[in-house]
Short mmCIF file of C-alpha atoms and ligand atoms in Angstrom, two decimals:
data_model
loop_
_atom_site.label_atom_id
_atom_site.label_comp_id
_atom_site.label_asym_id
_atom_site.label_seq_id
_atom_site.Cartn_x
_atom_site.Cartn_y
_atom_site.Cartn_z
CA MET A 1 62.28 -182.10 -91.17
CA ALA A 2 59.76 -180.90 -88.76
CA ARG A 3 56.72 -182.63 -87.46
CA ILE A 4 53.45 -180.57 -87.08
CA ALA A 5 53.19 -182.25 -83.71
CA ASP A 6 55.80 -180.48 -82.54
CA ILE A 7 55.49 -177.28 -84.13
CA GLY A 8 55.39 -175.04 -81.56
CA GLN A 9 58.84 -175.56 -80.75
CA HIS A 10 59.64 -174.04 -84.27
CA GLU A 11 57.86 -170.77 -83.73
CA GLY A 12 60.02 -168.08 -86.02
CA GLN A 13 61.88 -170.58 -87.56
CA THR A 14 61.87 -171.51 -90.91
CA VAL A 15 61.03 -175.39 -91.30
CA THR A 16 60.41 -177.99 -93.81
CA ILE A 17 57.36 -180.35 -93.59
CA SER A 18 56.53 -183.19 -95.68
CA GLY A 19 53.06 -184.39 -96.11
CA TRP A 20 49.71 -184.70 -97.83
CA ILE A 21 47.23 -181.92 -98.76
CA ASP A 22 44.02 -182.59 -96.95
CA ASN A 23 42.28 -179.66 -98.36
CA SER A 24 42.94 -176.60 -100.19
CA THR A 25 41.25 -173.39 -101.18
CA ARG A 26 42.20 -170.63 -103.19
CA ARG A 27 41.28 -167.03 -102.86
CA GLY A 28 42.70 -165.07 -105.40
CA LYS A 29 46.52 -164.80 -105.22
CA LEU A 30 46.43 -166.84 -101.66
CA LEU A 31 46.39 -170.72 -101.54
CA PHE A 32 45.24 -172.04 -97.78
CA ILE A 33 46.58 -175.66 -97.75
CA GLN A 34 45.59 -177.94 -94.98
CA LEU A 35 48.33 -180.14 -94.43
CA ARG A 36 48.53 -183.31 -92.67
CA ASP A 37 51.93 -185.49 -92.05
CA GLY A 38 50.78 -188.35 -90.04
CA SER A 39 51.50 -186.60 -86.75
CA GLY A 40 48.77 -183.48 -87.02
CA ARG A 41 47.21 -180.85 -89.23
CA MET A 42 47.96 -177.35 -89.65
CA GLN A 43 47.36 -174.49 -92.51
CA CYS A 44 49.88 -173.33 -94.87
CA VAL A 45 49.47 -169.99 -96.26
CA MET A 46 51.07 -169.88 -99.91
CA ARG A 47 51.08 -166.09 -101.21
CA LYS A 48 51.54 -166.12 -104.99
CA GLN A 49 54.23 -163.37 -104.77
CA ASN A 50 56.25 -165.38 -102.30
CA VAL A 51 56.88 -168.42 -104.39
CA ASP A 52 57.68 -169.22 -108.26
CA GLU A 53 54.96 -168.98 -110.62
CA GLU A 54 55.31 -173.05 -111.50
CA THR A 55 55.13 -173.91 -107.69
CA PHE A 56 51.92 -171.68 -107.33
CA GLU A 57 50.52 -173.44 -110.39
CA ALA A 58 51.57 -177.00 -109.38
CA PHE A 59 49.94 -176.42 -106.09
CA LYS A 60 47.08 -174.92 -107.45
CA ARG A 61 46.24 -177.88 -109.49
CA ALA A 62 47.32 -180.55 -106.77
CA GLY A 63 44.07 -182.35 -105.50
CA GLN A 64 42.99 -183.98 -102.15
CA GLU A 65 45.85 -186.32 -101.17
CA SER A 66 48.48 -184.84 -103.13
CA SER A 67 52.16 -185.49 -101.56
CA VAL A 68 54.05 -182.47 -101.10
CA ARG A 69 57.19 -180.92 -99.09
CA ILE A 70 56.47 -177.33 -98.02
CA THR A 71 59.17 -174.94 -96.38
CA GLY A 72 58.20 -171.70 -94.62
CA GLU A 73 58.06 -169.54 -91.79
CA ILE A 74 56.32 -170.92 -88.45
CA LYS A 75 54.01 -168.31 -87.10
CA ALA A 76 51.66 -168.08 -84.29
CA ASP A 77 47.99 -167.90 -85.15
CA THR A 78 45.44 -167.43 -82.56
CA ARG A 79 42.52 -168.28 -84.69
CA SER A 80 43.54 -171.79 -85.59
CA LYS A 81 43.27 -174.62 -82.86
CA LEU A 82 46.98 -175.62 -83.17
CA GLY A 83 48.07 -172.04 -82.42
CA PHE A 84 50.38 -171.75 -85.38
CA GLU A 85 50.40 -171.75 -89.19
CA MET A 86 53.20 -171.60 -91.75
CA GLN A 87 54.02 -168.81 -94.45
CA VAL A 88 54.93 -170.75 -97.32
CA SER A 89 58.27 -169.79 -99.07
CA GLU A 90 59.13 -172.86 -101.05
CA GLY A 91 57.27 -176.10 -102.16
CA GLU A 92 57.10 -179.12 -104.14
CA VAL A 93 54.52 -181.29 -105.24
CA LEU A 94 55.92 -184.95 -105.14
CA GLN A 95 53.05 -186.78 -106.88
CA SER A 96 49.87 -184.57 -107.94
CA ALA A 97 46.60 -186.63 -107.01
CA GLU A 98 43.39 -186.51 -108.77
CA GLY A 99 39.92 -187.62 -107.91
CA TYR A 100 40.85 -189.05 -104.41
CA PRO A 101 37.52 -190.97 -103.65
CA ILE A 102 36.97 -189.76 -100.15
CA THR A 103 36.00 -186.55 -100.22
CA PRO A 104 34.53 -184.26 -97.55
CA LYS A 105 30.90 -185.13 -98.41
CA GLU A 106 29.00 -187.99 -96.69
CA HIS A 107 29.99 -191.62 -97.94
CA GLY A 108 28.24 -194.82 -96.65
CA PRO A 109 29.71 -197.31 -94.26
CA ASN A 110 30.19 -199.65 -97.42
CA PHE A 111 31.91 -197.70 -99.47
CA LEU A 112 34.24 -196.48 -96.82
CA HIS A 113 35.16 -200.12 -95.66
CA ASP A 114 36.15 -200.68 -99.36
CA LYS A 115 38.55 -197.73 -99.20
CA ARG A 116 39.80 -198.51 -95.72
CA HIS A 117 43.40 -198.23 -96.91
CA LEU A 118 42.71 -194.69 -97.55
CA TRP A 119 40.14 -193.99 -95.01
CA LEU A 120 42.60 -194.52 -92.28
CA ARG A 121 43.93 -191.09 -93.36
CA SER A 122 40.68 -189.09 -92.26
CA ARG A 123 40.31 -187.74 -88.64
CA ARG A 124 37.95 -189.98 -87.10
CA GLN A 125 39.74 -192.82 -87.95
CA PHE A 126 43.20 -191.46 -87.02
CA ALA A 127 41.90 -190.68 -83.64
CA ILE A 128 40.32 -193.94 -83.28
CA MET A 129 43.44 -195.54 -84.10
CA LYS A 130 45.50 -193.36 -81.91
CA ILE A 131 43.15 -194.64 -79.09
CA ARG A 132 43.54 -197.99 -79.76
CA HIS A 133 47.38 -197.75 -79.52
CA LEU A 134 46.82 -195.76 -76.33
CA CYS A 135 45.02 -198.74 -75.03
CA VAL A 136 47.59 -201.21 -76.13
CA ARG A 137 50.17 -199.24 -74.26
CA ALA A 138 47.95 -199.03 -71.16
CA ILE A 139 47.17 -202.74 -71.09
CA ARG A 140 50.84 -203.63 -71.75
CA ASN A 141 51.87 -201.14 -68.85
CA PHE A 142 49.27 -202.81 -66.50
CA PHE A 143 50.81 -206.29 -66.76
CA ASP A 144 54.15 -205.61 -67.04
CA ASP A 145 54.12 -203.15 -64.04
CA ARG A 146 52.62 -205.88 -61.76
CA ASP A 147 55.36 -208.67 -62.85
CA PHE A 148 53.19 -210.53 -65.39
CA THR A 149 55.56 -212.45 -67.74
CA LEU A 150 54.52 -212.23 -71.53
CA ILE A 151 54.00 -215.60 -72.80
CA ASP A 152 52.72 -215.84 -76.36
CA SER A 153 50.16 -218.58 -77.09
CA PRO A 154 50.41 -220.29 -80.59
CA VAL A 155 48.05 -219.28 -83.39
CA PHE A 156 47.91 -222.71 -84.83
CA THR A 157 46.37 -224.98 -82.25
CA PRO A 158 45.23 -228.82 -82.39
CA ASN A 159 41.87 -228.31 -80.43
CA ALA A 160 39.03 -226.04 -79.61
CA CYS A 161 38.96 -223.59 -76.69
CA GLU A 162 35.71 -221.62 -77.04
CA GLY A 163 33.69 -224.09 -78.49
CA THR A 164 33.54 -225.90 -81.91
CA THR A 165 30.85 -224.05 -83.79
CA THR A 166 33.15 -220.91 -84.42
CA LEU A 167 36.34 -222.84 -85.41
CA PHE A 168 38.10 -221.79 -88.46
CA GLU A 169 40.02 -224.89 -89.71
CA THR A 170 42.87 -225.06 -91.98
CA GLU A 171 45.28 -227.62 -93.17
CA TYR A 172 48.47 -228.18 -91.58
CA PHE A 173 50.51 -230.58 -93.45
CA GLY A 174 47.97 -233.23 -94.09
CA ARG A 175 46.43 -232.59 -90.56
CA PRO A 176 43.46 -230.45 -89.64
CA ALA A 177 44.36 -227.48 -87.55
CA TYR A 178 42.46 -224.62 -85.92
CA LEU A 179 43.29 -220.85 -85.90
CA THR A 180 43.29 -219.97 -82.00
CA GLN A 181 39.92 -218.78 -80.61
CA SER A 182 41.74 -218.00 -77.42
CA GLY A 183 45.22 -218.27 -76.06
CA GLN A 184 44.10 -219.02 -72.64
CA LEU A 185 45.00 -222.81 -72.30
CA TYR A 186 48.63 -222.10 -73.15
CA GLN A 187 48.41 -219.29 -70.20
CA GLU A 188 47.32 -222.05 -68.04
CA ALA A 189 50.69 -223.78 -68.69
CA GLY A 190 52.46 -220.25 -68.45
CA ALA A 191 51.00 -219.61 -64.90
CA MET A 192 52.14 -222.88 -63.68
CA ALA A 193 55.92 -222.04 -64.90
CA PHE A 194 55.75 -218.20 -64.05
CA GLY A 195 53.01 -217.56 -61.55
CA LYS A 196 51.55 -214.64 -63.48
CA THR A 197 51.40 -214.66 -67.19
CA TYR A 198 49.43 -212.77 -70.23
CA CYS A 199 49.23 -213.13 -73.94
CA PHE A 200 47.99 -210.29 -76.21
CA GLY A 201 47.62 -211.44 -79.90
CA PRO A 202 45.15 -211.83 -82.67
CA THR A 203 42.29 -214.82 -82.29
CA PHE A 204 39.94 -216.05 -84.56
CA ARG A 205 36.50 -217.06 -84.56
CA ALA A 206 34.42 -217.94 -87.41
CA GLU A 207 31.05 -215.66 -86.38
CA LYS A 208 28.36 -216.43 -88.87
CA SER A 209 26.56 -213.26 -88.55
CA SER A 210 27.50 -209.72 -88.93
CA THR A 211 27.09 -207.80 -85.94
CA ARG A 212 28.34 -204.48 -84.47
CA ARG A 213 30.09 -206.47 -81.83
CA HIS A 214 31.64 -209.32 -83.44
CA LEU A 215 35.04 -209.59 -85.81
CA THR A 216 36.02 -212.86 -87.10
CA GLU A 217 39.85 -211.64 -86.22
CA PHE A 218 40.05 -209.71 -82.97
CA TRP A 219 42.95 -208.85 -80.56
CA MET A 220 42.55 -210.24 -76.98
CA VAL A 221 44.81 -209.74 -73.80
CA GLU A 222 44.69 -212.89 -71.42
CA PRO A 223 46.32 -212.90 -68.25
CA GLU A 224 46.38 -216.07 -66.10
CA VAL A 225 47.32 -216.29 -62.58
CA ALA A 226 48.18 -219.12 -60.41
CA PHE A 227 46.76 -219.54 -56.72
CA ALA A 228 43.92 -217.29 -57.65
CA ASP A 229 40.28 -217.74 -57.17
CA LEU A 230 37.05 -216.03 -58.98
CA ASP A 231 37.32 -212.94 -56.25
CA ASP A 232 40.72 -212.48 -57.30
CA ILE A 233 40.18 -212.37 -60.73
CA MET A 234 37.12 -209.94 -60.67
CA GLU A 235 39.54 -207.66 -58.58
CA LEU A 236 42.10 -208.12 -61.16
CA SER A 237 39.71 -207.12 -63.85
CA GLU A 238 38.38 -204.10 -62.08
CA ASP A 239 42.00 -202.73 -61.27
CA PHE A 240 42.99 -203.49 -64.91
CA LEU A 241 39.92 -201.45 -66.58
CA VAL A 242 40.38 -198.50 -63.98
CA GLU A 243 43.80 -198.18 -64.89
CA VAL A 244 43.38 -198.63 -68.74
CA VAL A 245 40.50 -195.93 -69.05
CA ALA A 246 42.44 -193.37 -66.71
CA TYR A 247 45.67 -193.75 -68.85
CA VAL A 248 43.56 -192.93 -72.09
CA LEU A 249 41.96 -190.14 -70.39
CA GLU A 250 45.29 -188.74 -69.42
CA HIS A 251 47.18 -189.33 -72.75
CA GLY A 252 44.25 -189.13 -75.44
CA ARG A 253 41.94 -186.17 -74.44
CA GLU A 254 42.71 -184.77 -78.26
CA TYR A 255 41.59 -187.65 -79.83
CA LEU A 256 38.30 -188.14 -77.37
CA GLU A 257 37.71 -184.57 -78.47
CA ILE A 258 37.75 -185.22 -82.12
CA LEU A 259 35.37 -188.11 -81.45
CA GLU A 260 33.12 -185.69 -79.42
CA ARG A 261 33.35 -188.46 -76.83
CA ASP A 262 31.24 -187.62 -73.57
CA LEU A 263 33.94 -187.98 -70.98
CA GLY A 264 31.59 -188.18 -67.89
CA PRO A 265 31.02 -192.09 -68.25
CA LEU A 266 34.84 -192.64 -68.61
CA GLU A 267 35.53 -190.84 -65.77
CA ASN A 268 33.08 -192.80 -63.45
CA VAL A 269 35.41 -195.80 -64.09
CA GLN A 270 36.09 -196.12 -60.49
CA LYS A 271 36.17 -199.17 -57.91
CA PRO A 272 34.21 -200.93 -56.87
CA PHE A 273 32.22 -202.04 -59.87
CA PRO A 274 28.64 -203.42 -58.64
CA ARG A 275 28.61 -207.12 -58.68
CA MET A 276 26.13 -209.51 -59.10
CA SER A 277 25.22 -213.08 -59.77
CA TYR A 278 23.73 -214.38 -63.01
CA ASP A 279 20.53 -215.23 -60.82
CA GLU A 280 20.39 -211.73 -59.58
CA ALA A 281 21.13 -210.28 -62.91
CA CYS A 282 18.17 -212.42 -64.35
CA ALA A 283 15.89 -211.39 -61.47
CA LYS A 284 16.48 -207.70 -62.32
CA LEU A 285 16.19 -208.10 -66.17
CA ALA A 286 12.63 -209.43 -65.58
CA GLU A 287 11.75 -206.78 -63.42
CA LEU A 288 12.96 -204.36 -66.29
CA GLY A 289 10.61 -206.19 -68.73
CA THR A 290 13.35 -208.13 -70.68
CA PRO A 291 13.56 -211.65 -69.18
CA VAL A 292 16.18 -213.98 -69.86
CA ASP A 293 15.00 -217.69 -71.00
CA PRO A 294 15.73 -219.65 -67.94
CA GLU A 295 19.29 -221.28 -67.73
CA ASP A 296 19.79 -219.42 -71.02
CA ASP A 297 22.90 -216.99 -72.17
CA PHE A 298 22.25 -213.39 -72.25
CA GLY A 299 21.77 -211.83 -75.76
CA SER A 300 22.98 -208.25 -76.40
CA PRO A 301 19.57 -206.93 -75.67
CA HIS A 302 19.97 -208.13 -72.15
CA GLU A 303 23.19 -206.63 -71.58
CA THR A 304 22.16 -203.25 -72.88
CA VAL A 305 18.97 -203.35 -70.77
CA LEU A 306 21.11 -204.29 -67.78
CA THR A 307 23.93 -201.94 -68.29
CA LYS A 308 22.05 -198.77 -68.77
CA GLU A 309 21.12 -199.27 -65.06
CA PHE A 310 24.50 -198.38 -64.07
CA ASP A 311 27.19 -195.48 -64.37
CA ARG A 312 30.08 -198.02 -64.56
CA PRO A 313 30.94 -201.51 -65.72
CA ILE A 314 29.36 -204.39 -64.00
CA MET A 315 30.55 -207.79 -63.13
CA VAL A 316 28.22 -210.67 -63.62
CA HIS A 317 29.21 -213.80 -62.05
CA ARG A 318 28.23 -217.56 -61.87
CA PHE A 319 26.41 -218.32 -65.24
CA PRO A 320 24.90 -221.52 -65.68
CA THR A 321 27.40 -224.28 -65.90
CA ALA A 322 25.80 -225.74 -69.00
CA ILE A 323 26.33 -222.57 -71.30
CA LYS A 324 29.84 -222.15 -70.50
CA ALA A 325 33.17 -223.29 -71.76
CA PHE A 326 34.31 -227.10 -70.67
CA TYR A 327 37.36 -225.44 -68.70
CA MET A 328 35.37 -223.40 -66.43
CA LYS A 329 35.32 -224.52 -62.57
CA GLU A 330 31.92 -225.63 -61.16
CA ASP A 331 31.05 -223.92 -58.25
CA PRO A 332 31.41 -226.43 -55.60
CA THR A 333 28.26 -225.37 -53.56
CA ASN A 334 26.08 -225.60 -56.83
CA PRO A 335 27.53 -227.69 -59.80
CA LEU A 336 24.89 -225.89 -61.93
CA ARG A 337 26.83 -222.70 -61.97
CA ALA A 338 30.38 -221.88 -63.23
CA LEU A 339 33.06 -219.73 -61.35
CA GLY A 340 33.26 -217.32 -64.04
CA VAL A 341 32.62 -213.57 -64.63
CA ASP A 342 31.59 -211.17 -67.54
CA VAL A 343 32.49 -207.92 -67.27
CA LEU A 344 29.87 -205.53 -69.19
CA ALA A 345 30.87 -201.94 -70.16
CA PRO A 346 28.07 -199.15 -69.37
CA GLU A 347 26.19 -197.22 -72.07
CA GLY A 348 24.64 -200.25 -73.58
CA TYR A 349 28.20 -201.63 -74.74
CA GLY A 350 27.69 -204.94 -72.93
CA GLU A 351 30.49 -207.67 -72.53
CA ILE A 352 34.00 -206.65 -72.84
CA ILE A 353 35.81 -209.43 -70.64
CA GLY A 354 35.20 -212.93 -70.07
CA GLY A 355 37.00 -214.98 -67.28
CA GLY A 356 36.99 -216.78 -63.90
CA ALA A 357 38.28 -219.72 -62.14
CA ARG A 358 39.54 -223.09 -64.09
CA GLU A 359 38.60 -226.45 -63.42
CA ASP A 360 41.52 -227.62 -61.80
CA ARG A 361 40.24 -231.18 -60.59
CA ILE A 362 41.32 -233.74 -63.08
CA ASP A 363 38.35 -236.03 -62.98
CA VAL A 364 35.81 -233.21 -63.34
CA LEU A 365 37.94 -231.95 -66.49
CA GLU A 366 38.01 -235.38 -68.13
CA ARG A 367 34.08 -235.37 -67.41
CA LYS A 368 33.72 -231.83 -68.84
CA ILE A 369 35.65 -232.63 -71.81
CA ASP A 370 33.50 -235.66 -72.82
CA GLU A 371 30.14 -233.70 -72.08
CA HIS A 372 31.32 -230.97 -74.49
CA GLN A 373 31.98 -233.80 -77.07
CA LEU A 374 35.60 -232.75 -77.39
CA PRO A 375 38.36 -235.34 -78.11
CA GLN A 376 40.11 -236.33 -74.88
CA GLU A 377 43.54 -237.05 -76.83
CA ALA A 378 43.73 -233.37 -77.91
CA PHE A 379 43.80 -232.27 -74.47
CA ASP A 380 46.41 -234.65 -73.15
CA TRP A 381 49.00 -231.87 -72.61
CA PHE A 382 46.38 -229.79 -71.02
CA LYS A 383 45.46 -232.53 -68.37
CA ASP A 384 49.25 -232.63 -67.67
CA LEU A 385 48.88 -229.39 -65.94
CA ARG A 386 46.21 -231.05 -63.56
CA ASN A 387 48.20 -233.85 -62.86
CA TYR A 388 51.57 -232.38 -62.01
CA GLY A 389 51.03 -230.07 -59.29
CA SER A 390 47.47 -228.50 -60.12
CA VAL A 391 46.55 -225.50 -58.23
CA PRO A 392 43.51 -223.14 -57.88
CA HIS A 393 43.95 -220.62 -60.73
CA GLY A 394 42.29 -218.23 -63.32
CA GLY A 395 42.26 -215.25 -65.59
CA PHE A 396 40.32 -213.29 -68.05
CA GLY A 397 40.47 -212.35 -71.66
CA LEU A 398 39.59 -208.76 -72.88
CA GLY A 399 38.56 -208.16 -76.52
CA LEU A 400 40.81 -205.14 -77.49
CA GLU A 401 38.30 -203.86 -79.91
CA ARG A 402 35.30 -204.25 -77.67
CA LEU A 403 37.28 -202.03 -75.30
CA VAL A 404 38.12 -199.42 -77.91
CA CYS A 405 34.59 -199.12 -79.11
CA TRP A 406 33.28 -198.31 -75.58
CA VAL A 407 36.19 -195.81 -74.99
CA CYS A 408 35.63 -194.27 -78.24
CA GLY A 409 32.04 -194.08 -77.82
CA ILE A 410 31.30 -195.08 -81.49
CA LYS A 411 28.69 -197.42 -82.79
CA HIS A 412 30.14 -200.23 -84.60
CA ILE A 413 33.35 -202.57 -83.87
CA ARG A 414 34.60 -202.71 -87.42
CA GLU A 415 36.00 -198.84 -87.13
CA THR A 416 38.36 -199.90 -84.18
CA ILE A 417 40.47 -202.18 -85.94
CA PRO A 418 42.72 -201.06 -88.99
CA PHE A 419 41.57 -203.71 -91.32
CA PRO A 420 38.46 -205.52 -90.07
CA ARG A 421 37.55 -209.20 -90.89
CA MET A 422 33.79 -209.86 -90.90
CA ILE A 423 31.98 -212.80 -92.68
CA ASP A 424 31.10 -210.36 -95.44
CA ARG A 425 34.43 -208.70 -95.55
CA LEU A 426 38.16 -209.75 -96.52
CA THR A 427 39.32 -206.85 -98.38
CA PRO A 428 41.18 -204.40 -98.35
O1 4AD B 1 34.18 -214.45 -73.36
P1 4AD B 1 35.49 -214.90 -74.24
O2 4AD B 1 34.89 -215.97 -75.41
O3 4AD B 1 36.46 -215.72 -73.37
C1 4AD B 1 37.64 -216.62 -73.64
O4 4AD B 1 37.87 -216.42 -75.05
C2 4AD B 1 38.35 -216.90 -72.69
N1 4AD B 1 39.37 -218.04 -73.02
C3 4AD B 1 39.25 -215.86 -72.11
C4 4AD B 1 40.12 -216.13 -70.88
O5 4AD B 1 39.33 -216.20 -69.74
N2 4AD B 1 41.50 -216.10 -70.97
O6 4AD B 1 36.20 -214.11 -74.93
C5 4AD B 1 36.55 -212.99 -74.13
C6 4AD B 1 36.44 -211.57 -74.92
C7 4AD B 1 34.76 -211.08 -74.89
O7 4AD B 1 34.45 -210.58 -73.62
C8 4AD B 1 34.96 -210.07 -75.72
O8 4AD B 1 35.37 -208.83 -75.50
C9 4AD B 1 36.09 -210.76 -76.82
O9 4AD B 1 36.75 -211.63 -76.21
N3 4AD B 1 35.18 -211.21 -78.11
C10 4AD B 1 35.13 -210.55 -79.34
N4 4AD B 1 35.55 -209.51 -79.58
C11 4AD B 1 35.18 -209.33 -80.99
N5 4AD B 1 34.67 -210.11 -81.70
C12 4AD B 1 34.37 -211.40 -81.42
N6 4AD B 1 33.71 -212.38 -82.40
C13 4AD B 1 34.66 -211.80 -80.11
N7 4AD B 1 34.35 -212.76 -79.31
C14 4AD B 1 34.82 -212.66 -78.13
MG1 MG B 2 32.18 -214.24 -73.12
#
């Protein structure tokens, strides 16, 4: 069985391809079948005189997305983008489909998401999923090449990591449990055992509004490094993004083309990324006419305005301690600021990475758990990490779908994951 992706190797040969009819048009005694097989798309030309009567009739009747097996000779064809087409000599319709709901006409996003199980077959969605896959490969390569050990964090957890407002609670044999919001706390244990670790898995947040940047289930990669400070983590994030974007540019051109992605902004992803403190960023935002409320977090309009000022990702560090998670290390020179960093993607995309240095002093950590009104006993195991050989350490989390959204240059995060979960969507 041949694959369309490798069809160039079969010029002049007669091969069989199994796939689905993307589209077919008839001109008299000719059928032009656009075949897709999961690896690519190509044109197969069926002449009435070259196949038996029944076959021609069956293909004439077969609607969009009918499954078929087609045999024929591969010929060079300079008019097609692929460079080849098939002259069909034999064919079989495996299942003749009728009334496929996604037609070449325009459909609304809700309709398409209801039909997500079918929509994945279309060209743009195919390209986005291919880029997602390339991003995952690049991410794993980056950490594996640098001797990080993969330590999977659990999905069922006894405590909150990123604040209690977005916790998904479930029942665990008569006790409450929560779906993980972040694997970080377990990576901290891992880093104390292996020096450098990462996890890469699904994380869950009960986001109560529907936005173009939030899913309730998303994939996060989280590296953690022992004996690292905030600067080390910023450098790691920078090297990481440069390498991942370069990998996609190298291996994913054909998909970026389908998406009509402007490559300029991706080619600009080079070191060094501009760095600024939260206070500097606030001053700049005030200047730009989008002031931040004193000591408040950035909203997405602030991130959009700020990132449009730069041609590459930027790093904003030292946010107010009060708006950041309990584990973030307070700046010893100013406890009102935390040694954390957000990496904001350009072109208005905003935060894709959050991370920083972890609070490594047991007394401060216990105070922070109280201040965040979290139960001390749920963190007994975590506090062990500060009682038995505590060291400066840090890491970050990158949301895969935020990365894919930006790399693809698309508007809404829901198209970056095969089956999106949002407040108003649990199917298909
Ligand atoms: O900034 P966050 O909340 O940081 C953490 O969870 C840390 N514990 C990570 C760490 O240091 N190990 O989330 C990290 C990233 C965000 O920058 C964003 O890319 C993504 O996770 N993210 C979401 N992506 C999609 N939908 C959501 N609801 C998201 N919430 C966060
Ligand atoms: Mg964040």
